[in-house]
Amino acid sequence: MKTRFIKRFPLTILVLAALAIPLFLFAESDRTHPTELYQSAYRLRRQGATLFHRGEHEEALEKYRESEKYAELLAERHPYWNPEASRLFIEEVRALRRGLQESIEEKRSWENPLVAHFIDVGQGDGALIQTPDGSNIVIDAGWGTSPAWSRRAPNWPFVLNYLREAGVEKIDLMIATHPHADHIGGLVKLLEEFPVDVVLDPGMDHTSHSYELFLNAAKNSPNTKYMLGRVGQTFEYGDVEVQILHPSERLLPKANDVSIVARLVYDQVAFLFTGDAETDAEREILVRGRPLRANVLKVGHHGSRTSTTPSFFRAVRPEIAVISCGFRNTYGHPHRETMLRLQTANVDTYVTAEVGTVVIASNGRTFDVSLPGRAYSSTYSVAPEYEGKVIGCRTYRIFYPPDSIHYRSIPHEGRVYFENEAEALAAEFIKSSH
Ligand SMILES: [Zn+2]
């Protein structure tokens, strides 16, 4: 076959061969002569270094890679040509290439980090987690406002603005840890303002005004799926998994102990959100034996001594802890025992009452903590023609007479004006106690 083929096309083959031989020889001599190879490798490494110093890291990496290839070729084809120099060169350029590659990967891993915001909501809990794939998870949102409101202005205007400023347009998962007003209050307004995909609630029988408002808002929100949060459920948002660790079908008797406990895992890091789970809940979670280890712990029940029991704390072994509570709150949170436990274990602890909002970003391996500042309570003007009227808050259906300390705490767009208290009561609004 071969001979016949050559016979058939002798001239073509000869011409092609004649053309190819000098090219081949030239290329070979250029690429295989040891000095040439060494010089090429050296030149490429130098070009890499220049590019690196100019800040063109990707291009520098490419030059280092090529340089490494030439150096390897030299060692492979000419093992007796100055072996010590070849070996040293390969080691050096490889170290440069690896170092640069790692720093480029590290930089790239921070382009889309996971960001957990522990929002300063005063005495309460409120967290927003933004995942690398752009999903938003909200776990509690502080007080809305309630007739038995503490002497603080409602913080939902702050939480709402915070979410808007963080670029939230939609909430993918909303977790109402348990039916207490310092956790679910603010969720009512968020349900009104944002489309919410899934709402998780422990589903405890509870008849408070805040819980009624929350349930109505969650169940009447048109495209929202209301679900009971139960151990074993998992939710996935890109590379982030949310594992529900508590409660089970059989709810414990205390509202704090029905708290939905969620472990959020992203690559090599985990966050644990425990709501107000106390001793009994922690014991039940431990007995179930699911993984609890977390780098970041949202400390249970505002740092109360009734949570973060030694065995639970040992199972979590956090490096960073966040305690969400109000400045000089009447409960004395965080309790000394909890603070001592965290300090003794060298946990990097942040208390929102002291530092304000805590933002923890992670690339899946390490963390970056930033403190954007304290929450503020805005006051809003009342136009002269409305001065003296009763102001109602549309979302929470609470009204504030002119002598109320919260008279100027309701943003304009959320207001309803009444001539007097009787009119507000007739519209089924409840009077604020402050
Ligand atoms: Zn609470």
XYZ file of C-alpha atoms and ligand atoms in Angstrom:
435
model
C 0.000 0.000 0.000
C 2.655 2.426 1.092
C 4.930 1.877 -1.901
C 2.019 2.081 -4.294
C 0.930 5.304 -2.673
C 4.378 6.819 -3.009
C 4.620 5.616 -6.591
C 1.327 7.228 -7.361
C 2.277 10.598 -5.859
C 6.087 10.634 -5.995
C 6.496 14.235 -6.942
C 4.099 15.642 -4.361
C 5.704 13.666 -1.577
C 9.186 14.747 -2.552
C 8.249 18.409 -2.725
C 6.488 18.280 0.646
C 9.419 16.495 2.250
C 11.897 18.957 0.791
C 9.888 21.832 2.204
C 9.378 20.237 5.608
C 12.940 19.140 6.363
C 14.563 22.550 6.832
C 11.539 23.750 8.879
C 11.763 20.668 11.046
C 15.482 21.027 11.511
C 15.186 24.687 12.357
C 12.420 24.114 14.893
C 14.225 21.184 16.470
C 17.496 22.965 16.775
C 15.781 26.002 18.263
C 13.803 23.995 20.760
C 16.158 21.283 21.758
C 19.525 22.887 22.075
C 20.091 23.043 25.847
C 21.357 26.611 25.912
C 18.416 27.737 23.758
C 15.976 25.947 26.019
C 17.513 27.470 29.115
C 17.447 30.945 27.578
C 13.801 30.577 26.551
C 12.853 29.451 30.033
C 14.829 32.295 31.556
C 13.352 34.911 29.206
C 9.795 33.765 29.906
C 10.336 33.866 33.650
C 11.694 37.389 33.402
C 8.720 38.468 31.272
C 6.437 36.874 33.891
C 8.081 38.875 36.663
C 7.726 42.129 34.702
C 4.028 41.442 34.056
C 3.552 40.560 37.718
C 5.015 43.873 38.849
C 2.747 45.662 36.391
C -0.209 43.973 38.101
C -1.025 41.788 35.074
C -1.237 38.613 37.123
C -3.094 36.322 34.714
C -0.587 37.103 31.942
C 2.328 36.648 34.338
C 0.960 33.230 35.316
C 0.882 32.215 31.649
C 4.558 33.205 31.198
C 5.579 31.283 34.334
C 3.728 28.217 33.031
C 5.553 28.387 29.697
C 8.892 28.969 31.421
C 8.293 25.910 33.589
C 7.539 23.839 30.458
C 10.841 24.827 28.798
C 12.790 24.100 31.975
C 11.170 20.661 32.243
C 11.934 19.963 28.590
C 15.562 20.885 29.224
C 15.856 18.517 32.190
C 14.099 15.730 30.270
C 16.049 15.951 27.003
C 19.439 16.922 28.378
C 19.730 15.281 31.776
C 23.529 15.773 31.799
C 23.506 19.442 30.839
C 24.113 21.241 34.141
C 21.543 19.173 36.098
C 21.898 21.301 39.221
C 21.011 24.521 37.345
C 18.001 22.846 35.676
C 16.707 21.486 38.957
C 17.060 24.830 40.746
C 15.409 26.677 37.895
C 12.422 24.303 37.856
C 12.004 24.594 41.625
C 12.090 28.365 41.523
C 9.730 28.882 38.625
C 7.346 26.254 39.995
C 7.212 28.058 43.357
C 6.523 31.344 41.553
C 3.797 29.754 39.421
C 2.118 28.028 42.401
C 2.223 31.119 44.609
C 0.721 33.272 41.896
C -1.894 30.655 41.003
C -2.986 30.440 44.649
C -3.222 34.187 45.040
C -5.273 34.450 41.812
C -7.603 31.675 43.020
C -7.895 33.304 46.450
C -8.801 36.615 44.827
C -11.298 34.915 42.524
C -12.942 33.080 45.446
C -13.772 36.479 46.984
C -15.487 37.759 43.847
C -18.762 36.137 44.938
C -18.595 35.512 48.660
C -21.317 34.366 51.015
C -22.303 37.310 53.201
C -24.114 36.948 56.519
C -25.478 40.156 58.036
C -26.415 40.087 61.712
C -28.507 43.225 61.695
C -28.571 45.455 64.776
C -32.263 45.151 65.622
C -31.925 46.080 69.298
C -33.289 43.422 71.661
C -34.129 40.732 69.105
C -32.679 38.746 66.214
C -32.486 39.599 62.545
C -30.151 38.062 59.964
C -29.804 38.275 56.205
C -27.637 35.762 54.371
C -26.712 36.459 50.750
C -25.406 33.374 48.975
C -22.846 33.389 46.132
C -25.582 32.458 43.623
C -27.545 35.594 44.568
C -30.204 34.035 46.811
C -31.384 35.810 49.948
C -32.179 34.030 53.198
C -33.771 35.940 56.065
C -33.751 34.465 59.566
C -35.970 36.622 61.819
C -36.164 40.405 61.464
C -36.440 41.932 64.920
C -39.453 43.699 66.330
C -42.124 45.003 64.082
C -44.017 47.051 66.521
C -46.435 45.854 69.112
C -48.935 47.375 71.502
C -46.705 46.255 74.385
C -43.713 47.747 72.656
C -40.594 48.433 74.680
C -39.640 52.107 74.846
C -37.820 51.900 71.556
C -38.937 53.060 68.198
C -40.048 50.284 65.827
C -36.991 48.992 63.990
C -38.696 47.654 60.873
C -37.991 50.850 58.901
C -34.296 50.240 59.583
C -34.418 46.537 58.671
C -36.376 47.270 55.512
C -33.880 49.941 54.411
C -30.992 47.663 55.277
C -32.315 44.905 53.005
C -32.954 47.373 50.187
C -29.452 48.794 50.500
C -28.044 45.265 50.440
C -29.717 44.894 47.035
C -32.428 42.463 48.100
C -35.293 42.307 45.616
C -36.655 38.917 46.540
C -36.390 36.646 49.575
C -35.831 32.988 48.680
C -36.138 31.567 52.182
C -37.603 33.239 55.245
C -37.180 31.472 58.565
C -39.369 32.586 61.467
C -37.481 30.807 64.244
C -40.309 30.956 66.805
C -43.437 33.024 67.427
C -41.958 35.743 69.664
C -42.310 39.370 68.624
C -38.574 40.158 68.862
C -38.002 37.658 66.013
C -41.082 37.596 63.803
C -42.313 41.167 64.275
C -40.223 42.653 61.484
C -41.012 39.781 59.091
C -44.556 41.092 58.611
C -43.311 44.204 56.861
C -40.808 42.199 54.778
C -43.609 39.887 53.593
C -45.485 42.966 52.495
C -42.515 44.537 50.696
C -40.720 41.612 49.024
C -41.772 38.548 47.069
C -40.961 35.583 49.331
C -40.569 32.028 47.971
C -40.682 29.903 51.110
C -41.604 30.711 54.698
C -40.523 28.251 57.396
C -42.298 28.415 60.743
C -42.283 25.918 63.633
C -46.091 26.149 63.656
C -46.663 26.452 67.385
C -50.116 27.416 68.655
C -49.602 30.982 69.720
C -52.149 33.739 69.899
C -50.128 36.946 70.159
C -50.941 39.959 67.982
C -47.521 39.725 66.272
C -47.915 36.049 65.439
C -51.420 36.541 64.070
C -50.168 39.330 61.813
C -47.242 37.192 60.707
C -49.375 34.138 59.907
C -51.873 36.229 57.963
C -49.092 37.913 56.002
C -47.342 34.595 55.250
C -50.469 32.697 54.292
C -51.983 35.513 52.229
C -48.814 36.341 50.319
C -49.752 35.154 46.795
C -46.666 33.229 45.646
C -45.311 32.211 49.018
C -45.098 28.600 50.095
C -45.752 28.319 53.835
C -44.063 25.263 55.378
C -43.503 23.863 58.822
C -39.773 23.763 59.556
C -38.764 20.272 60.653
C -35.496 18.447 61.371
C -34.120 16.688 58.293
C -35.227 19.257 55.730
C -32.548 20.703 53.480
C -32.631 23.634 51.074
C -30.021 24.315 48.423
C -28.982 27.646 46.969
C -26.094 27.077 44.563
C -23.244 25.680 46.640
C -24.931 26.593 49.917
C -26.933 24.021 51.839
C -29.334 24.916 54.638
C -29.888 22.006 57.021
C -32.785 22.167 59.463
C -31.757 20.577 62.781
C -34.759 21.407 64.975
C -37.662 21.057 65.900
C -39.173 17.621 65.321
C -42.891 16.927 64.843
C -43.281 16.732 68.610
C -42.789 20.348 69.697
C -41.327 21.064 73.140
C -43.678 23.019 75.429
C -41.749 26.347 75.608
C -41.881 28.715 72.643
C -38.102 29.304 72.777
C -37.492 25.563 72.534
C -39.464 25.166 69.307
C -36.953 27.515 67.614
C -35.998 26.439 64.123
C -32.260 25.719 64.248
C -30.537 25.977 60.882
C -27.003 25.022 59.884
C -25.764 26.680 56.749
C -22.874 24.988 54.960
C -20.786 26.594 52.218
C -17.729 24.690 50.976
C -15.519 24.239 54.064
C -17.382 26.575 56.425
C -20.605 26.380 58.427
C -22.835 28.851 60.264
C -25.262 27.809 63.000
C -28.399 29.836 63.704
C -30.098 28.744 66.910
C -32.913 31.266 67.417
C -33.813 31.267 71.121
C -33.291 27.503 71.634
C -32.598 26.815 75.308
C -31.347 23.862 77.370
C -34.113 21.376 76.486
C -33.899 22.074 72.773
C -30.096 21.886 72.806
C -30.258 18.533 74.595
C -32.730 17.179 72.024
C -30.537 18.385 69.138
C -27.448 16.730 70.678
C -29.268 13.427 71.145
C -30.197 13.361 67.439
C -26.466 13.239 66.676
C -26.486 15.319 63.497
C -23.333 17.351 62.717
C -23.361 20.614 64.682
C -19.836 21.836 64.070
C -19.891 25.452 62.882
C -17.255 28.154 62.468
C -19.790 30.886 63.185
C -22.430 30.585 65.911
C -25.386 32.902 66.319
C -25.513 32.394 70.079
C -28.853 31.109 71.369
C -31.396 33.364 73.096
C -29.417 36.627 73.025
C -26.585 35.163 75.120
C -28.824 34.005 77.948
C -27.338 31.555 80.497
C -30.177 29.165 79.650
C -28.613 28.502 76.219
C -25.144 27.525 74.942
C -24.871 24.708 77.490
C -21.317 23.254 77.785
C -22.016 20.041 75.846
C -23.814 21.882 73.034
C -21.032 24.469 72.878
C -18.395 21.716 72.695
C -20.216 20.086 69.801
C -20.351 23.356 67.842
C -16.773 24.524 68.624
C -17.206 27.952 66.984
C -14.386 30.328 66.116
C -16.667 33.348 65.800
C -19.797 34.060 67.861
C -22.461 36.716 67.387
C -24.812 37.728 70.187
C -27.804 39.751 69.067
C -29.262 41.874 71.863
C -30.217 45.439 72.777
C -28.107 47.978 74.642
C -28.881 47.843 78.417
C -31.765 45.440 77.881
C -33.919 44.549 80.871
C -32.963 40.837 80.702
C -29.284 41.485 81.377
C -28.343 39.764 78.081
C -25.744 38.612 77.367
C -25.293 36.799 80.666
C -21.861 36.674 82.264
C -21.750 32.857 82.226
C -22.155 32.770 78.443
C -19.553 35.486 77.879
C -17.073 33.644 80.126
C -17.662 30.385 78.274
C -16.948 32.065 74.955
C -13.907 33.933 76.283
C -12.378 30.849 77.878
C -12.595 29.042 74.543
C -11.008 32.036 72.754
C -14.039 32.593 70.562
C -14.002 35.860 68.654
C -17.264 37.303 70.040
C -19.332 40.212 68.699
C -22.286 41.651 70.631
C -24.604 43.760 68.473
C -25.494 45.961 71.484
C -21.853 47.066 71.551
C -20.706 47.008 67.946
C -23.967 47.316 65.992
C -24.511 45.266 62.857
C -21.986 42.470 62.229
C -21.243 41.415 58.646
C -19.345 38.170 58.111
C -18.260 37.342 54.575
C -16.721 34.026 53.587
C -15.174 32.554 50.445
C -15.917 29.066 51.745
C -12.602 28.781 53.587
C -11.833 31.948 55.516
C -13.780 34.882 56.949
C -13.808 38.621 56.737
C -15.692 40.451 59.502
C -16.808 44.059 59.090
C -18.790 46.348 61.372
C -20.816 48.901 59.398
C -22.164 50.573 62.547
C -25.126 50.983 64.850
C -28.746 50.970 63.817
C -30.437 54.280 64.128
C -34.041 55.106 64.839
C -35.234 57.579 62.306
C -37.777 60.196 63.126
C -40.130 61.361 60.423
C -41.831 64.696 60.082
C -45.555 65.251 60.563
C -47.022 67.859 58.213
C -48.780 70.800 59.961
C -52.196 69.731 58.657
C -51.811 66.281 60.314
C -50.260 67.507 63.566
C -52.533 66.480 66.442
C -54.212 63.660 64.540
C -53.835 60.009 65.501
C -51.251 58.147 63.371
C -51.817 54.490 62.589
C -49.220 52.060 61.246
C -50.831 50.298 58.291
C -48.768 47.076 58.474
C -48.976 46.430 62.199
C -52.392 48.004 62.782
C -51.212 49.911 65.859
C -52.089 53.545 66.436
C -50.135 56.310 68.143
C -51.842 59.325 69.727
C -49.917 62.650 69.527
C -48.427 62.165 73.010
C -46.980 58.720 72.142
C -43.170 58.498 72.151
C -43.416 56.740 68.770
C -45.619 59.388 67.148
C -42.796 60.337 64.723
C -41.336 56.839 64.237
C -43.631 55.665 61.446
C -42.460 56.385 57.880
C -44.884 58.410 55.759
C -45.766 55.643 53.316
C -46.902 53.313 56.112
C -49.253 55.765 57.824
C -53.010 56.036 58.182
C -54.373 59.193 59.811
C -57.363 59.190 62.148
C -59.223 62.183 63.580
C -59.237 60.642 67.040
C -58.706 57.408 68.983
C -62.322 56.301 68.665
C -62.022 56.348 64.879
C -58.800 54.299 65.042
C -60.393 51.751 67.369
C -63.418 51.492 65.081
C -61.002 50.648 62.236
C -59.699 47.791 64.425
C -56.353 49.364 65.182
C -54.787 48.686 68.579
C -53.468 51.482 70.790
C -49.722 51.583 71.460
C -48.911 51.481 75.152
C -46.113 54.016 74.870
Zn -35.691 36.425 71.441
